[in-house]
PDB file of C-alpha atoms in Angstrom:
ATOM      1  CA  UNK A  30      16.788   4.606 -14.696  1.00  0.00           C
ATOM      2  CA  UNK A  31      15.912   1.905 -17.367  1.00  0.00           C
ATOM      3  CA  UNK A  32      18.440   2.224 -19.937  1.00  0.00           C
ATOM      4  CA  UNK A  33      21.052  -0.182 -20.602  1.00  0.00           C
ATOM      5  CA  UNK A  34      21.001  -4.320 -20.914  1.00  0.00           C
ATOM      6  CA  UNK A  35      21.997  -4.930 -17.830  1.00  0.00           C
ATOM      7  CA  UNK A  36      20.062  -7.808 -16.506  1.00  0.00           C
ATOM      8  CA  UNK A  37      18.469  -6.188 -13.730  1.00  0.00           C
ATOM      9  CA  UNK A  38      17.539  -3.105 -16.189  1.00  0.00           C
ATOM     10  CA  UNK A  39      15.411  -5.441 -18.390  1.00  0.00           C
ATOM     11  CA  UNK A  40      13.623  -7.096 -15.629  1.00  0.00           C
ATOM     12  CA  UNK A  41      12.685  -3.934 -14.029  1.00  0.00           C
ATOM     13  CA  UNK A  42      11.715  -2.965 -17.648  1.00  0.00           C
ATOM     14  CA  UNK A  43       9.333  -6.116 -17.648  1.00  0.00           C
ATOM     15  CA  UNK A  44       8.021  -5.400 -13.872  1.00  0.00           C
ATOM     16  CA  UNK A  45       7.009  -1.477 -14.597  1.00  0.00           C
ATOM     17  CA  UNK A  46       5.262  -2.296 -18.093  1.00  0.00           C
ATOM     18  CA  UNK A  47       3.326  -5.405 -16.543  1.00  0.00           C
ATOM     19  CA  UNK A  48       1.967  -3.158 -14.108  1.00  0.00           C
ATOM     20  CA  UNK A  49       1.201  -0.099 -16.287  1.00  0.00           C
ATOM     21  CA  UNK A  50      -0.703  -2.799 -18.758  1.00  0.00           C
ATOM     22  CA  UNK A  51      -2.252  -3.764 -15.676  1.00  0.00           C
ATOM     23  CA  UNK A  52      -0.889  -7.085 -14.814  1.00  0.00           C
ATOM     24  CA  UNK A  53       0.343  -7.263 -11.486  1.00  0.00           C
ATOM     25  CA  UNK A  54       0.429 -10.543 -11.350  1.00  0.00           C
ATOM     26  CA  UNK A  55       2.811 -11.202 -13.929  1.00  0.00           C
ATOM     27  CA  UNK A  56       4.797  -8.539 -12.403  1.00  0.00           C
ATOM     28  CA  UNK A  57       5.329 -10.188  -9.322  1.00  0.00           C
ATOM     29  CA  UNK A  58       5.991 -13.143 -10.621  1.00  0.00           C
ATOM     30  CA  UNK A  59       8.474 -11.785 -12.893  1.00  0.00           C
ATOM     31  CA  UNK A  60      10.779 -10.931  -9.736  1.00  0.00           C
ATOM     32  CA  UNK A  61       9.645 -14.056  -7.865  1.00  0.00           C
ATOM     33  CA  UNK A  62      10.596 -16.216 -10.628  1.00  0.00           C
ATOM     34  CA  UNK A  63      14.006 -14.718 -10.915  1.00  0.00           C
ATOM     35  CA  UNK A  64      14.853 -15.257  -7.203  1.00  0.00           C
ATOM     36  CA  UNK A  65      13.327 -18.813  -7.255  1.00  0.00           C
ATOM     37  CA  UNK A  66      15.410 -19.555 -10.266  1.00  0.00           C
ATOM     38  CA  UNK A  67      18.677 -18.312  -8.305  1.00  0.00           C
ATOM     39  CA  UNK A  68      19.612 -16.354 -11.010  1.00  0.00           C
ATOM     40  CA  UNK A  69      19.304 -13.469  -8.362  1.00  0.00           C
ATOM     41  CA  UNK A  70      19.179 -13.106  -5.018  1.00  0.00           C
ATOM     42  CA  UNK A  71      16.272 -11.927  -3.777  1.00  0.00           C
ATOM     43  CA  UNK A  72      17.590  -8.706  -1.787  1.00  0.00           C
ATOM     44  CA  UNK A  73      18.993  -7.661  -4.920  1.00  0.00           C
ATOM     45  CA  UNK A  74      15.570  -8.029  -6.756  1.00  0.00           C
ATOM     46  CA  UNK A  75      14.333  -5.785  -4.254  1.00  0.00           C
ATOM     47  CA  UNK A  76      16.730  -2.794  -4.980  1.00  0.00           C
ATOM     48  CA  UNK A  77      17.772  -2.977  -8.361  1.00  0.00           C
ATOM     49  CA  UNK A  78      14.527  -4.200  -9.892  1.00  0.00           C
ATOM     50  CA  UNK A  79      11.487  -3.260  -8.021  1.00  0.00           C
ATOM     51  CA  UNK A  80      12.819  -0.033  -6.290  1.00  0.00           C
ATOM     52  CA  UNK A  81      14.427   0.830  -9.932  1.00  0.00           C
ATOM     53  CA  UNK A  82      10.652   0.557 -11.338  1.00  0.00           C
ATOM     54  CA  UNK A  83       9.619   2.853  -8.956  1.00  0.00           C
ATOM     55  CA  UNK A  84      12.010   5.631  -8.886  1.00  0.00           C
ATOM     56  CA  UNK A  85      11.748   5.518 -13.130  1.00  0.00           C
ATOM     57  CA  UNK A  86       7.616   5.821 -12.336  1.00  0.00           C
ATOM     58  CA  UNK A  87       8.382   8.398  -9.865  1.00  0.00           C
ATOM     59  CA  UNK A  88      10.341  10.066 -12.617  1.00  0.00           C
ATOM     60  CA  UNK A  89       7.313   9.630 -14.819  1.00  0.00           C
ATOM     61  CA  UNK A  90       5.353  10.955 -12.562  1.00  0.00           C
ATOM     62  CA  UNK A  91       7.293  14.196 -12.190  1.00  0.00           C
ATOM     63  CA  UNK A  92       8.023  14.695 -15.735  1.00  0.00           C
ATOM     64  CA  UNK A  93       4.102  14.452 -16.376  1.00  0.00           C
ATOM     65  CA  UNK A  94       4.331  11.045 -17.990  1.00  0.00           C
ATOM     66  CA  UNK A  95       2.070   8.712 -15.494  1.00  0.00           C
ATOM     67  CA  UNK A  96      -0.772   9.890 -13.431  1.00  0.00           C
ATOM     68  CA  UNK A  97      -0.857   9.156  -9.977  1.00  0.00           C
ATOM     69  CA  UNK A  98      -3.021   6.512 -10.427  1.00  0.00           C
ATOM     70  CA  UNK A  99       0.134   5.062 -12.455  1.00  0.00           C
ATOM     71  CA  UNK A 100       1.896   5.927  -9.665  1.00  0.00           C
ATOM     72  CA  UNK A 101      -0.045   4.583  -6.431  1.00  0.00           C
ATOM     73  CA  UNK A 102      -1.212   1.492  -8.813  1.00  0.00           C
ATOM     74  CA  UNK A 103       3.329   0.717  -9.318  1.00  0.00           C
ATOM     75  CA  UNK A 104       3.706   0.933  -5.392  1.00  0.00           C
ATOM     76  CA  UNK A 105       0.709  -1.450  -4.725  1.00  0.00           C
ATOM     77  CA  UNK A 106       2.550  -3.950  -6.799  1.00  0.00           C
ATOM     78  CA  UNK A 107       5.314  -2.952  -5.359  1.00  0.00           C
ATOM     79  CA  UNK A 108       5.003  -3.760  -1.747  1.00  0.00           C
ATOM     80  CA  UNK A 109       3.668  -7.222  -2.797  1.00  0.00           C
ATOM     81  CA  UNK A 110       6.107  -8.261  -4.518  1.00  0.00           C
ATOM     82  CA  UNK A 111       8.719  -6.648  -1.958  1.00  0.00           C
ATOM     83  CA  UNK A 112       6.806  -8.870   0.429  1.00  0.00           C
ATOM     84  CA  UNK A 113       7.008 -11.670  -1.611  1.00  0.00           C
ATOM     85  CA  UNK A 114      10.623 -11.032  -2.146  1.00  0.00           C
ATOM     86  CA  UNK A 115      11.307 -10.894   1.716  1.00  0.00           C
ATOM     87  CA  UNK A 116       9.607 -14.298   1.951  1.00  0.00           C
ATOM     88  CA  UNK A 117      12.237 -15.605  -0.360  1.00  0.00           C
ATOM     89  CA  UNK A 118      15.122 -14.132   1.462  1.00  0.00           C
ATOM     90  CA  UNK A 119      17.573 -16.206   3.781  1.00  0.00           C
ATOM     91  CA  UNK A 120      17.655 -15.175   7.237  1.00  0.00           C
ATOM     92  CA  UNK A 121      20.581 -14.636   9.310  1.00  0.00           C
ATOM     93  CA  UNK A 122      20.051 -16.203  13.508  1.00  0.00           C
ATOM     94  CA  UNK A 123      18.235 -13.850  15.227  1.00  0.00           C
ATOM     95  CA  UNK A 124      21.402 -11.684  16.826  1.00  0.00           C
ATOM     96  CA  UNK A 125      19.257  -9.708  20.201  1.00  0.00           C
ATOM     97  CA  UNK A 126      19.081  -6.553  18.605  1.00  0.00           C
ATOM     98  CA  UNK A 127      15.909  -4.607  18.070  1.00  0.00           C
ATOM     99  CA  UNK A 128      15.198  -1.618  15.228  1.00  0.00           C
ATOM    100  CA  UNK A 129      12.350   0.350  14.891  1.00  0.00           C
ATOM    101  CA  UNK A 130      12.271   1.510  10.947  1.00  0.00           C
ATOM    102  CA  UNK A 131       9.599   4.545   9.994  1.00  0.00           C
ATOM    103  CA  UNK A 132       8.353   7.479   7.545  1.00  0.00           C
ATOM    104  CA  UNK A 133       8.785  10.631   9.402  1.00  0.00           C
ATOM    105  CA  UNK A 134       5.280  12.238  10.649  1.00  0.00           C
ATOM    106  CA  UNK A 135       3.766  13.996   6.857  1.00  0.00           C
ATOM    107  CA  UNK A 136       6.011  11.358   4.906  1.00  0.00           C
ATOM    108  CA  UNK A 137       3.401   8.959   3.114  1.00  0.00           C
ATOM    109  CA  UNK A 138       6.170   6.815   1.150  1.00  0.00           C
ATOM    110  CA  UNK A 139       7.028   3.774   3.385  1.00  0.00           C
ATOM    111  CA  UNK A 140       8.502   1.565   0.347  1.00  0.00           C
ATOM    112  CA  UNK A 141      11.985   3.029   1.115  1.00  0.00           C
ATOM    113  CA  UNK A 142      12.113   2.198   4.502  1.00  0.00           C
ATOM    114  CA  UNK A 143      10.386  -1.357   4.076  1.00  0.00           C
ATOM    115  CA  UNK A 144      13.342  -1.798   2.241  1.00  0.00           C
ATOM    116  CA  UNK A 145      15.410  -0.665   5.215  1.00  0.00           C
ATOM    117  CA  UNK A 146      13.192  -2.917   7.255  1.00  0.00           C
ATOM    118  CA  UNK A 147      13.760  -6.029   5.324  1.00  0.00           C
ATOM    119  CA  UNK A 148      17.328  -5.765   4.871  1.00  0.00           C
ATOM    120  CA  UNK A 149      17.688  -5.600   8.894  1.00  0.00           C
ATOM    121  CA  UNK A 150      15.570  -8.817   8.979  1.00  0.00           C
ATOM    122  CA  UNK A 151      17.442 -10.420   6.942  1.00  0.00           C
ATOM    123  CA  UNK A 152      20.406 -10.212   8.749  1.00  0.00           C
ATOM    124  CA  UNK A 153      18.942 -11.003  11.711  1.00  0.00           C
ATOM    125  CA  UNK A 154      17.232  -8.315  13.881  1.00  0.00           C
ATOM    126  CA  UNK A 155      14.295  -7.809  15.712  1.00  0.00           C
ATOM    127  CA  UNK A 156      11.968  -5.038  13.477  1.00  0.00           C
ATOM    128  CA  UNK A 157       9.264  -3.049  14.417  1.00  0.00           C
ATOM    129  CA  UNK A 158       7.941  -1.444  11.244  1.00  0.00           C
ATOM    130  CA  UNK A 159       5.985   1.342  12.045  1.00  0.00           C
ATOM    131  CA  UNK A 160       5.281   2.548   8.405  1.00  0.00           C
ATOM    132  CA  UNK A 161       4.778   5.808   7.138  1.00  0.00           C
ATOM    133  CA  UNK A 162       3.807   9.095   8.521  1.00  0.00           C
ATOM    134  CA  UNK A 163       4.714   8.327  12.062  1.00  0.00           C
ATOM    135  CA  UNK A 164       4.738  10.866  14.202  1.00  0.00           C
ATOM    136  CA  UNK A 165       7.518  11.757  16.859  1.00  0.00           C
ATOM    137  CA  UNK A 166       5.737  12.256  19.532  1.00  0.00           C
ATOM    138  CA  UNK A 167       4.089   8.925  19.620  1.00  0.00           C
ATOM    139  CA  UNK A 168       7.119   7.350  18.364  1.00  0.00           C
ATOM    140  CA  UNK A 169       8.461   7.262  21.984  1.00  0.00           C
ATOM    141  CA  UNK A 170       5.682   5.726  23.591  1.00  0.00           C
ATOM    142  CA  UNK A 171       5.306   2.954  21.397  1.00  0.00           C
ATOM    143  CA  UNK A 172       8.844   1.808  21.864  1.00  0.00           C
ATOM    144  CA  UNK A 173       9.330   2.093  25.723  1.00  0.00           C
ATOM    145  CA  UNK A 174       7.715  -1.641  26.323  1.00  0.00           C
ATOM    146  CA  UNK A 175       9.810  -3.403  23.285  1.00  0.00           C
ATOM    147  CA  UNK A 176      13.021  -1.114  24.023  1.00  0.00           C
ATOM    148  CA  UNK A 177      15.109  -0.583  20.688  1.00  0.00           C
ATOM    149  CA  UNK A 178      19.074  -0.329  19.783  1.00  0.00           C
ATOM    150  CA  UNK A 179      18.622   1.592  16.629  1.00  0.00           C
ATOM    151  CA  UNK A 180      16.076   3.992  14.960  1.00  0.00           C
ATOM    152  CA  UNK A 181      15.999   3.976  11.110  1.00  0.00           C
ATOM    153  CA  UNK A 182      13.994   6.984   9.634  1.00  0.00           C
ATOM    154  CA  UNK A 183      13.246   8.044   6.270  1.00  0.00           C
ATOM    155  CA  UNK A 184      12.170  10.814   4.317  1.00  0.00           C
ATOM    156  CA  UNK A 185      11.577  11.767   0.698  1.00  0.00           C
ATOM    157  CA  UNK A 186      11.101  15.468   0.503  1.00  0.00           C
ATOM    158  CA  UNK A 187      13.379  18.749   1.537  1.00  0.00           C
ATOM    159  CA  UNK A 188      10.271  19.927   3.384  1.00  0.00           C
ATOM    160  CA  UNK A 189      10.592  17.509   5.796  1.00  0.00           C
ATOM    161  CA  UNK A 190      14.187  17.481   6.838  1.00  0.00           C
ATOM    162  CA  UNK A 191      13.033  19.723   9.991  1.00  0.00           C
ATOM    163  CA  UNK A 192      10.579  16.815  10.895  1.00  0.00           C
ATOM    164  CA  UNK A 193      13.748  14.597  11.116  1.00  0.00           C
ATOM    165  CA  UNK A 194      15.653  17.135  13.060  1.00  0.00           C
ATOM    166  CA  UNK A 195      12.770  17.646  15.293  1.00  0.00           C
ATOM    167  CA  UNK A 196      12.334  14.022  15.899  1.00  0.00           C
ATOM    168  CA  UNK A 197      16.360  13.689  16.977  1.00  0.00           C
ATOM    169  CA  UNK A 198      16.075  15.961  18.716  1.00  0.00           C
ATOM    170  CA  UNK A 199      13.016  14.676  20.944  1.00  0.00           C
ATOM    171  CA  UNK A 200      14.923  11.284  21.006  1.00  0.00           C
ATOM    172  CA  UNK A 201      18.101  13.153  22.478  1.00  0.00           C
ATOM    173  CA  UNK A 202      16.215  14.867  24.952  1.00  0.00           C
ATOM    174  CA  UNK A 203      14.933  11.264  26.692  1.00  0.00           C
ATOM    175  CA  UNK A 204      16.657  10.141  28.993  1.00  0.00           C
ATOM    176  CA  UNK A 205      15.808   6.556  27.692  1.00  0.00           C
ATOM    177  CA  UNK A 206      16.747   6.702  24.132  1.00  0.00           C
ATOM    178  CA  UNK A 207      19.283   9.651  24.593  1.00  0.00           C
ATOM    179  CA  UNK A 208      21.747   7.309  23.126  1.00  0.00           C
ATOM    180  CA  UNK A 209      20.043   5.179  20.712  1.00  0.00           C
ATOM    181  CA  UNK A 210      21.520   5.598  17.121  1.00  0.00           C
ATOM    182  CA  UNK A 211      19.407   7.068  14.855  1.00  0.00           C
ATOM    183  CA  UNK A 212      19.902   6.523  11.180  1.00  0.00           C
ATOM    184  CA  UNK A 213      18.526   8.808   8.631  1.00  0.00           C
ATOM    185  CA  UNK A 214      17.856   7.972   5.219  1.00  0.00           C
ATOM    186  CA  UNK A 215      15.854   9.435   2.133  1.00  0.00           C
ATOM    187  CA  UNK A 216      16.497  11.335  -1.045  1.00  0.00           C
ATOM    188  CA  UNK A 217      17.023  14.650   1.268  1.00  0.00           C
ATOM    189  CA  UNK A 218      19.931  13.154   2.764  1.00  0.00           C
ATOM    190  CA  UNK A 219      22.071  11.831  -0.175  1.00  0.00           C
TER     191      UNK A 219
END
């Protein structure tokens, strides 16, 4: 995931050794630097630098190659400089639509869907992040009051491609949300 000279490679290069040397600050501001500079836009940072670090430490991680410590340590800095990112990114007007973005319930990554999350900001809806692990039968209840146009839902693992079907399933069978989109996303489903 880090070969090549591509721009974007090299930073994402920089950002994963900073943190595995223990410098998340000059990780973050590696990324932050690059977006204030305009060199790149700040969305883009997000994707094809810092998620790029993390998939390559997630691919560490598999291969036996980081610990995860290494691992939990690169999402840390992660999500701050994701948030820092989204603090740097134009907004669209606020256009009267409402998502809800999530992990399904037993899915602890949330960095995927933040992402999700973000990107709807920035283009001008109404979020409700409800993070990882959410489960579906509380998922309901929390978005009767707010009301929602779209459901965004991720997952990282096979096993938990029944949770998702489970959870459509439950939204289909209320009469509320029986016609809210739902978007799936994850590894699973590409």
């Amino acid at each position: 995931l880090l070969s090549g000279a591509d721009p974007e490679v090299q930073l994402a290069r920089q950002f994963l050794l900073a943190v595995m040397e223990g410098d998340a600050d000059r990780a973050i501001e590696a990324v932050v630097d690059a977006a204030r500079s305009g060199a790149h836009a700040p969305a883009r940072l997000a994707e094809g630098v810092v998620a790029r670090a993390l998939g390559e430490i997630g691919r560490m991680w598999q291969v036996g190659d980081a610990s995860v410590a290494d691992e939990h340590l690169c999402s840390r800095v992660a999500e701050r400089a994701l948030a820092a990112l989204a603090a740097l990114t134009p907004r669209a007007p606020r256009n009267g639509l409402r998502v809800a973005t999530f992990s399904i319930g037993g899915e602890m990554h949330e960095i995927g869907v933040r992402l999700v999350a973000d990107a709807f900001s920035a283009a001008g809806w109404s979020v409700l992040h409800l993070g990882a692990n959410m489960p579906g039968e509380h998922l309901l209840q929390a978005l009767r009051d707010p009301g929602i146009d779209l459901l965004a839902v991720a997952a990282t693992l096979g096993l938990h491609v029944r949770n998702v079907a489970r959870l459509v399933e439950l939204v289909r069978l209320d009469e509320e949300f029986d016609r809210v989109p739902i978007l799936v996303g994850g590894t699973p489903f590409r």
